[in-house]
Amino acid sequence: MSSADTPTPRVANRYGTPKPKKPMGRVRMLVVAAVLAAVAAVAAVALTSGSPAVSSKDVGFSLSSEGRAGVDFEVTKDRSDTAQCAVQVLSENYAVVGWKVVTIGPNSADEGVNDGGTTAHRVDVRTDSPAVSGGVNACWIVGD
């Protein structure tokens, strides 16, 4: 009998017989289902809130007179929406020294650029201390 014909010891003889695989337990299935539901919820939120309905871009700032500042900015939104933007003026140490909420109503396709999607605005803001800069803090769509 050659060495090729000699039976090799079986793994089961050396380590014992393997335990039979149990079907997936009820708890494990619930955990897997909960994880999949959480992943789906996060994906849905990420996809629906990917792009804002309104955005703004600061364009310029000027001191009109003592106690007044002008802020120039652009707003991009659906032209049929009404938006509000909070415009702030800051001091040298970044303290807010002027604040004004501006309403930007619907506009026609011939206003601004992008068929009326982007419009330019200038707001005069009253300040209570010397100002050095200004811009839009936030914009949001106003519900009907």
mmCIF file of C-alpha atoms in Angstrom, residues 36-134:
data_model
loop_
_atom_site.group_PDB
_atom_site.id
_atom_site.type_symbol
_atom_site.label_atom_id
_atom_site.label_comp_id
_atom_site.label_asym_id
_atom_site.label_seq_id
_atom_site.Cartn_x
_atom_site.Cartn_y
_atom_site.Cartn_z
ATOM 1 C CA LEU A 36 -31.853 47.657 6.802
ATOM 2 C CA ALA A 37 -34.765 49.954 7.731
ATOM 3 C CA ALA A 38 -32.355 52.485 9.279
ATOM 4 C CA VAL A 39 -30.147 52.463 6.173
ATOM 5 C CA ALA A 40 -33.202 52.990 3.958
ATOM 6 C CA ALA A 41 -34.402 55.900 6.137
ATOM 7 C CA VAL A 42 -31.002 57.606 6.041
ATOM 8 C CA ALA A 43 -30.833 57.173 2.267
ATOM 9 C CA ALA A 44 -34.319 58.654 1.835
ATOM 10 C CA VAL A 45 -33.464 61.709 3.948
ATOM 11 C CA ALA A 46 -30.165 62.215 2.117
ATOM 12 C CA LEU A 47 -31.831 62.048 -1.289
ATOM 13 C CA THR A 48 -34.731 64.359 -0.456
ATOM 14 C CA SER A 49 -32.697 67.061 1.272
ATOM 15 C CA GLY A 50 -29.785 67.135 -1.145
ATOM 16 C CA SER A 51 -30.359 70.536 -2.706
ATOM 17 C CA PRO A 52 -31.911 73.494 -0.939
ATOM 18 C CA ALA A 53 -34.999 75.173 -2.352
ATOM 19 C CA VAL A 54 -33.333 78.583 -2.007
ATOM 20 C CA SER A 55 -29.733 79.758 -1.894
ATOM 21 C CA SER A 56 -27.985 83.104 -1.647
ATOM 22 C CA LYS A 57 -24.666 84.633 -2.634
ATOM 23 C CA ASP A 58 -23.143 87.740 -1.059
ATOM 24 C CA VAL A 59 -22.103 90.250 -3.711
ATOM 25 C CA GLY A 60 -21.123 93.458 -1.925
ATOM 26 C CA PHE A 61 -21.201 95.685 1.121
ATOM 27 C CA SER A 62 -21.067 99.446 1.500
ATOM 28 C CA LEU A 63 -21.440 102.013 4.264
ATOM 29 C CA SER A 64 -24.294 104.303 3.229
ATOM 30 C CA SER A 65 -23.898 106.759 6.089
ATOM 31 C CA GLU A 66 -23.211 106.661 9.782
ATOM 32 C CA GLY A 67 -25.615 104.101 11.220
ATOM 33 C CA ARG A 68 -26.535 102.594 7.843
ATOM 34 C CA ALA A 69 -25.015 99.913 5.627
ATOM 35 C CA GLY A 70 -25.963 98.523 2.243
ATOM 36 C CA VAL A 71 -25.764 94.800 1.496
ATOM 37 C CA ASP A 72 -25.902 93.476 -2.075
ATOM 38 C CA PHE A 73 -26.749 89.805 -2.656
ATOM 39 C CA GLU A 74 -28.271 87.375 -5.136
ATOM 40 C CA VAL A 75 -31.027 84.867 -4.415
ATOM 41 C CA THR A 76 -31.621 81.701 -6.444
ATOM 42 C CA LYS A 77 -35.014 80.040 -6.054
ATOM 43 C CA ASP A 78 -37.962 78.830 -8.056
ATOM 44 C CA ARG A 79 -39.338 82.051 -9.489
ATOM 45 C CA SER A 80 -42.879 81.296 -8.261
ATOM 46 C CA ASP A 81 -41.756 80.887 -4.622
ATOM 47 C CA THR A 82 -41.617 83.574 -1.956
ATOM 48 C CA ALA A 83 -38.467 83.578 0.149
ATOM 49 C CA GLN A 84 -37.237 85.457 3.166
ATOM 50 C CA CYS A 85 -33.583 86.214 3.829
ATOM 51 C CA ALA A 86 -31.974 87.326 7.073
ATOM 52 C CA VAL A 87 -29.373 89.964 6.234
ATOM 53 C CA GLN A 88 -26.786 90.828 8.883
ATOM 54 C CA VAL A 89 -24.137 93.496 9.273
ATOM 55 C CA LEU A 90 -21.052 92.724 11.370
ATOM 56 C CA SER A 91 -18.588 94.796 13.379
ATOM 57 C CA GLU A 92 -14.817 94.430 13.396
ATOM 58 C CA ASN A 93 -15.006 91.688 16.052
ATOM 59 C CA TYR A 94 -17.791 89.805 14.167
ATOM 60 C CA ALA A 95 -20.605 90.994 16.443
ATOM 61 C CA VAL A 96 -23.952 91.515 14.719
ATOM 62 C CA VAL A 97 -24.623 95.256 14.693
ATOM 63 C CA GLY A 98 -27.510 95.241 12.213
ATOM 64 C CA TRP A 99 -30.132 92.698 11.200
ATOM 65 C CA LYS A 100 -33.055 92.762 8.792
ATOM 66 C CA VAL A 101 -35.352 90.082 7.353
ATOM 67 C CA VAL A 102 -36.209 90.766 3.718
ATOM 68 C CA THR A 103 -39.067 89.170 1.774
ATOM 69 C CA ILE A 104 -38.388 88.303 -1.855
ATOM 70 C CA GLY A 105 -41.597 87.570 -3.695
ATOM 71 C CA PRO A 106 -42.289 85.707 -6.913
ATOM 72 C CA ASN A 107 -40.743 87.170 -10.044
ATOM 73 C CA SER A 108 -41.215 86.890 -13.794
ATOM 74 C CA ALA A 109 -38.969 85.104 -16.263
ATOM 75 C CA ASP A 110 -37.549 88.387 -17.584
ATOM 76 C CA GLU A 111 -36.245 89.470 -14.148
ATOM 77 C CA GLY A 112 -32.692 88.556 -13.209
ATOM 78 C CA VAL A 113 -30.945 85.636 -14.877
ATOM 79 C CA ASN A 114 -31.691 81.910 -15.327
ATOM 80 C CA ASP A 115 -35.229 82.703 -16.549
ATOM 81 C CA GLY A 116 -35.955 84.586 -13.341
ATOM 82 C CA GLY A 117 -34.422 81.957 -11.066
ATOM 83 C CA THR A 118 -31.631 84.256 -9.803
ATOM 84 C CA THR A 119 -32.298 87.871 -8.869
ATOM 85 C CA ALA A 120 -30.092 90.622 -7.424
ATOM 86 C CA HIS A 121 -31.097 92.613 -4.342
ATOM 87 C CA ARG A 122 -29.800 95.557 -2.313
ATOM 88 C CA VAL A 123 -30.898 96.061 1.289
ATOM 89 C CA ASP A 124 -30.285 99.062 3.504
ATOM 90 C CA VAL A 125 -29.703 97.925 7.103
ATOM 91 C CA ARG A 126 -29.650 100.176 10.159
ATOM 92 C CA THR A 127 -26.645 99.606 12.447
ATOM 93 C CA ASP A 128 -26.096 100.428 16.103
ATOM 94 C CA SER A 129 -22.257 100.378 15.955
ATOM 95 C CA PRO A 130 -19.582 100.827 13.281
ATOM 96 C CA ALA A 131 -19.807 98.072 10.665
ATOM 97 C CA VAL A 132 -17.128 96.449 8.525
ATOM 98 C CA SER A 133 -18.979 93.727 6.594
ATOM 99 C CA GLY A 134 -22.387 92.361 5.830
#
